[in-house]
Amino acid sequence: MDYTKHMDFAVEKTRENIKIFKYGFPMPQSRDYNYAPEACVDWTSGFFPGMEMIAYEYTKDEEFLKSARFHAEIFRHRIDNKIAVNHHDMGFLYSLACVSIYKVKGDEFAKETALLGADQLMERYNPVGRFIQAWGNMHDDTNNRLIIDCLLNIPLLYWASEVTGDEKYKNAANAHLDTTLKVIIRDNNTTYHTYFFDKKTGEPVRGQTAQGYSDDSCWARGQAWGVYGAALAYHYTKNEALFDFFNRVTSEFIKRLPSDYVPYWDMVFSDGSDEPRDTSAAAVACCGILEMSKYMDCSKYLPYVDKMMESLGENYTSKRLSYPSNVILTDGMYSRPDGHKPEGTIFGDYFYMEALMRLINPDWHMYW
């Protein structure tokens, strides 16, 4: 497969979008396959700067770096003024918008800003249950829970320990990881989206969904978070218990893929269903498999990366649309239970570009 032609398309979309999002950020999902700009207020605001950095590394065009650095200044304003940071998504935000610049260019401003994001994430740590609370005010009875997505946020804490030498970040990340591994996976190798804990004792109470079809279904993006989250955690911890977790969630993800290798939004659905897909889940899972292939034998999974990426590139980009669009991947699903329809998702676009970058340059250093 010619991955470069698909990356070239993604990079040109990103270049065009710099003009639209010079002072803002794409909304989490498009409307009629066009992203509108918004302020830096969403959990998804970091994905476009991450795309700019991938485009910069791929092309060496300073236009992308200049825009990413400008966006990093907006992220500094956001964390300094505590704008929309009362949640656990600091990794999605500051790993991609700031750690990326520090890793690529050694930028101290970006490093300092990302560390402020890590400090904010530490405020979400609940020592009673040994987890990072996802949403709501801390110790809120209705939100004393973790969600599987946070496996993509804790790398910010591991990175913070590496660059500061302060183990408090790593210790919180390890505790959250251990708790997640104990509760998030079912006997049938599917995953819960979210898991609640007793406020007083910290004991696990129940798992349920927020964006999946049902509490016992297999929300596709959540399963993909498990695939990639396990790989990222192993990168930092070298905890071999993660191999078993990774094998279980990845094998189940692949087993539930439909014939064109792009999952439905919940993996209880398959061929013949009229339910929407979620292209973002495929892109996330591909990133996870490619990362874990550095540490273990993934030969039984890697052919599915090629199949998923080929299907995404040939069948699910905005090239297929008959009208102008500023998205890269079509058929993303943000939250079906909230009534959303297939659209572009900015996180899907990011992970698609990251997977392409990994395939084109296996030595690429990730931003997480």
XYZ file of C-alpha atoms in Angstrom:
368
model
C 0.000 0.000 0.000
C 1.278 3.471 -0.864
C 0.990 5.145 2.516
C 2.690 8.314 1.263
C -0.191 9.240 -1.039
C -2.585 9.043 1.889
C -0.245 11.050 4.099
C 0.151 13.664 1.371
C -3.627 14.037 1.281
C -3.819 14.371 5.076
C -0.984 16.895 5.179
C -2.589 19.069 2.517
C -5.875 19.045 4.428
C -3.945 20.135 7.504
C -2.218 22.894 5.536
C -5.564 24.180 4.262
C -6.996 24.047 7.769
C -4.273 26.228 9.246
C -5.970 29.149 7.517
C -9.315 28.278 9.109
C -7.975 27.479 12.567
C -5.211 30.062 12.859
C -6.648 31.427 16.101
C -8.886 28.515 17.067
C -9.369 24.780 16.949
C -11.637 22.358 15.100
C -14.722 21.254 16.972
C -14.696 17.576 18.065
C -16.890 16.529 15.163
C -17.730 18.117 11.861
C -21.106 19.293 10.641
C -21.890 18.111 7.124
C -18.242 17.057 6.934
C -16.814 20.470 7.695
C -15.206 21.458 10.989
C -16.112 24.842 12.399
C -13.620 26.712 14.601
C -14.022 27.022 18.354
C -11.941 28.344 21.251
C -9.512 26.128 23.164
C -12.194 24.714 25.446
C -12.711 21.083 24.452
C -10.978 17.832 25.375
C -10.165 17.522 21.675
C -8.333 20.836 21.231
C -4.907 19.169 21.228
C -5.469 16.992 18.201
C -5.049 19.669 15.547
C -1.721 20.908 16.980
C -0.648 17.265 17.042
C -1.537 17.013 13.358
C 0.446 20.170 12.663
C 3.498 18.630 14.315
C 3.170 15.392 12.344
C 2.856 17.467 9.170
C 5.944 19.455 10.175
C 7.999 16.328 10.794
C 6.840 14.824 7.511
C 7.448 17.891 5.338
C 9.918 20.034 7.365
C 7.743 22.989 6.357
C 8.130 25.678 9.033
C 4.553 26.854 8.451
C 3.277 23.867 10.432
C 5.710 24.402 13.310
C 4.933 28.119 13.507
C 1.223 27.419 13.786
C 1.744 24.669 16.370
C 3.851 26.995 18.516
C 1.188 29.686 18.323
C -1.414 27.155 19.435
C 0.861 26.145 22.334
C 0.675 29.733 23.588
C -3.108 29.417 23.652
C -2.726 26.219 25.659
C -0.563 28.098 28.149
C -3.319 30.683 28.548
C -5.812 27.873 29.067
C -3.883 26.164 31.868
C -2.778 29.419 33.519
C -6.382 30.559 33.714
C -7.887 27.112 34.443
C -10.170 27.264 31.413
C -12.111 24.006 30.939
C -9.594 21.807 32.767
C -11.863 20.194 35.383
C -11.501 16.733 33.847
C -8.870 14.070 33.176
C -8.091 14.801 29.520
C -4.876 16.706 30.115
C -2.952 14.056 28.180
C -5.081 14.370 25.073
C -4.515 18.115 25.360
C -0.960 18.729 26.527
C 0.845 15.654 25.187
C -0.185 16.517 21.646
C -0.100 20.311 21.813
C 3.045 20.784 23.921
C 5.028 17.613 24.634
C 5.143 17.162 20.867
C 6.960 20.459 20.374
C 9.324 19.773 23.255
C 10.234 16.322 21.941
C 10.799 17.549 18.394
C 12.426 20.937 19.049
C 13.491 20.947 22.709
C 11.220 23.933 23.316
C 11.325 24.858 27.026
C 8.117 26.890 26.917
C 6.256 23.872 25.582
C 7.858 21.660 28.247
C 6.860 24.006 31.071
C 3.324 24.265 29.732
C 2.973 20.490 29.471
C 4.201 20.097 33.059
C 1.456 22.471 34.203
C -0.960 20.156 32.420
C 0.520 17.194 34.301
C 0.099 19.052 37.588
C -3.537 19.662 36.713
C -4.016 15.968 35.985
C -2.509 15.076 39.360
C -5.351 16.984 41.001
C -7.709 14.326 39.617
C -5.997 11.478 41.460
C -8.125 9.792 44.135
C -5.886 7.873 46.563
C -8.831 6.050 48.154
C -9.667 4.127 45.000
C -6.197 4.569 43.419
C -7.515 6.018 40.181
C -7.799 9.286 38.273
C -11.368 10.534 38.348
C -12.571 11.189 34.833
C -15.323 13.752 35.050
C -17.084 16.136 37.416
C -15.968 17.730 40.639
C -13.649 15.588 42.703
C -15.393 13.111 44.991
C -18.756 13.835 43.422
C -20.922 10.810 44.314
C -22.237 10.521 40.764
C -18.801 10.649 39.124
C -16.501 8.606 41.361
C -15.210 6.648 38.388
C -12.498 6.101 35.835
C -12.937 5.594 32.111
C -10.844 3.537 29.719
C -9.935 6.645 27.713
C -7.611 7.721 30.542
C -5.056 5.161 29.421
C -4.169 7.838 26.844
C -3.886 10.531 29.520
C -1.505 8.857 31.966
C 1.445 8.925 29.529
C 1.629 12.660 30.308
C 2.382 11.703 33.930
C 5.028 9.156 32.970
C 6.665 11.745 30.731
C 6.538 14.331 33.540
C 8.415 11.961 35.852
C 11.036 11.355 33.181
C 11.783 15.043 32.596
C 11.539 16.214 36.233
C 12.840 13.179 38.123
C 9.825 13.469 40.439
C 8.251 10.039 40.915
C 4.929 11.374 42.209
C 3.650 11.543 38.642
C 4.733 7.994 37.822
C 3.353 6.643 41.078
C -0.104 8.088 40.374
C -0.009 6.767 36.815
C 1.014 3.292 37.996
C -1.769 3.218 40.576
C -4.352 4.237 38.017
C -3.020 1.687 35.543
C -3.147 -1.141 38.098
C -6.717 -0.274 39.055
C -7.783 -0.050 35.424
C -6.300 -3.435 34.558
C -8.175 -5.028 37.456
C -11.643 -3.754 36.578
C -11.930 -2.632 32.964
C -11.805 -5.949 31.091
C -14.558 -8.572 31.148
C -14.174 -12.340 31.016
C -15.062 -12.265 27.297
C -12.186 -9.826 26.615
C -14.411 -6.831 25.896
C -13.996 -3.702 27.973
C -16.160 -1.447 30.051
C -16.201 2.197 29.081
C -16.412 3.419 32.660
C -16.133 1.890 36.128
C -17.499 3.229 39.410
C -15.992 2.932 42.890
C -17.353 3.251 46.405
C -16.615 6.756 47.596
C -15.701 5.761 51.157
C -13.853 2.478 50.674
C -12.571 2.799 47.128
C -13.845 -0.695 46.320
C -14.988 -1.373 42.733
C -18.773 -1.146 42.360
C -19.895 -1.555 38.761
C -19.014 -1.018 35.136
C -21.230 0.696 32.630
C -21.102 2.595 29.370
C -21.454 6.236 28.446
C -20.996 6.074 24.685
C -21.506 2.394 23.887
C -24.675 0.540 22.946
C -25.197 -1.009 26.377
C -23.378 -1.622 29.640
C -22.308 -5.089 28.481
C -21.547 -4.275 24.829
C -18.192 -3.514 23.217
C -17.890 0.184 22.422
C -15.416 0.196 19.541
C -13.393 3.264 20.465
C -13.186 2.123 24.078
C -11.794 -1.241 22.994
C -9.299 0.629 20.814
C -8.284 2.840 23.755
C -7.470 -0.417 25.529
C -5.280 -1.575 22.635
C -3.302 1.647 22.405
C -3.346 2.369 26.129
C -1.710 -0.967 26.905
C 1.066 -0.281 24.391
C 1.737 3.202 25.732
C 1.788 1.981 29.317
C 4.261 -0.750 28.408
C 6.501 1.802 26.720
C 6.910 3.554 30.056
C 6.590 0.760 32.618
C 7.839 -2.436 30.919
C 5.176 -4.181 33.023
C 4.800 -7.571 31.339
C 1.275 -7.999 32.715
C 0.324 -5.608 29.934
C 1.137 -8.216 27.288
C -1.776 -10.389 28.407
C -4.148 -7.418 28.557
C -3.018 -6.245 25.124
C -3.444 -9.679 23.578
C -6.919 -10.063 25.006
C -8.300 -6.687 23.920
C -6.541 -6.708 20.547
C -7.605 -10.235 19.627
C -11.195 -9.371 20.522
C -11.068 -6.131 18.526
C -9.835 -7.953 15.444
C -12.286 -10.833 15.888
C -15.184 -8.391 15.796
C -14.115 -6.465 12.694
C -16.548 -6.598 9.753
C -15.517 -7.691 6.271
C -14.082 -4.277 5.299
C -12.049 -4.069 8.536
C -13.584 -0.795 9.775
C -15.577 -1.388 12.959
C -19.111 -0.347 13.660
C -19.399 2.203 16.452
C -20.188 -0.635 18.843
C -18.741 -4.032 18.094
C -21.952 -5.863 18.902
C -22.833 -4.858 15.334
C -21.227 -6.379 12.258
C -21.829 -7.114 8.584
C -25.414 -6.499 7.531
C -26.103 -3.925 10.220
C -27.364 -0.487 9.224
C -25.615 1.063 12.237
C -22.803 3.586 11.587
C -19.087 2.806 11.670
C -16.413 4.497 13.727
C -13.316 5.069 11.640
C -11.536 6.668 14.600
C -11.560 3.336 16.449
C -9.709 1.639 13.596
C -7.071 4.385 13.507
C -6.517 4.241 17.279
C -6.165 0.452 17.249
C -3.637 0.638 14.400
C -1.480 3.034 16.419
C -1.622 0.675 19.386
C -0.614 -2.405 17.423
C 2.245 -0.566 15.729
C 3.530 0.715 19.066
C 3.311 -2.658 20.819
C 5.063 -4.366 17.897
C 8.253 -2.694 19.196
C 8.084 -4.780 22.369
C 6.459 -8.122 21.524
C 5.682 -10.368 18.585
C 2.649 -8.805 16.907
C 2.923 -10.754 13.667
C -0.649 -12.054 13.977
C -1.985 -8.493 14.348
C 0.110 -6.485 11.894
C -1.642 -7.785 8.738
C -4.851 -6.291 10.132
C -3.160 -2.911 10.449
C -2.544 -2.985 6.703
C -6.131 -4.063 6.067
C -7.634 -1.404 8.308
C -5.404 1.352 6.953
C -6.031 0.351 3.350
C -9.779 0.354 3.921
C -9.645 3.739 5.657
C -7.500 5.280 2.924
C -9.438 3.901 -0.018
C -13.020 4.017 1.277
C -13.333 6.428 4.192
C -11.671 9.755 3.390
C -13.297 12.970 2.258
C -12.007 12.284 -1.265
C -15.200 10.310 -1.734
C -17.427 13.317 -1.055
C -18.992 15.292 -3.889
C -18.665 18.637 -2.086
C -15.858 20.565 -0.342
C -14.840 19.225 3.054
C -12.075 20.039 5.527
C -12.087 16.633 7.252
C -9.720 13.750 6.507
C -11.619 10.641 7.614
C -15.343 10.254 7.111
C -17.677 8.004 9.101
C -16.391 8.846 12.538
C -18.811 8.466 15.419
C -18.490 10.803 18.375
C -21.391 9.577 20.529
C -24.202 7.568 19.016
C -26.243 7.489 22.270
C -26.338 11.284 22.076
C -27.863 11.115 18.624
C -24.760 11.912 16.618
C -24.529 10.828 13.003
C -21.437 9.825 11.002
C -19.104 12.795 10.610
C -15.448 13.691 10.675
C -13.880 13.502 14.120
C -10.740 15.523 14.751
C -9.341 12.755 16.953
C -9.940 10.230 14.173
C -8.039 12.465 11.769
C -5.144 12.751 14.223
C -4.787 9.028 14.891
C -5.031 8.282 11.177
C -2.113 10.658 10.543
C -0.167 9.173 13.432
C -0.679 5.641 12.099
C 0.459 6.760 8.641
C 3.532 8.405 10.141
C 4.380 5.220 12.025
C 4.062 3.162 8.847
C 6.108 5.560 6.723
C 8.758 6.151 9.390
C 9.005 3.274 11.897
C 11.636 5.276 13.830
C 9.227 8.147 14.470
C 9.195 9.229 18.109
C 5.656 9.478 19.428
C 4.323 12.502 21.299
C 2.668 10.563 24.147
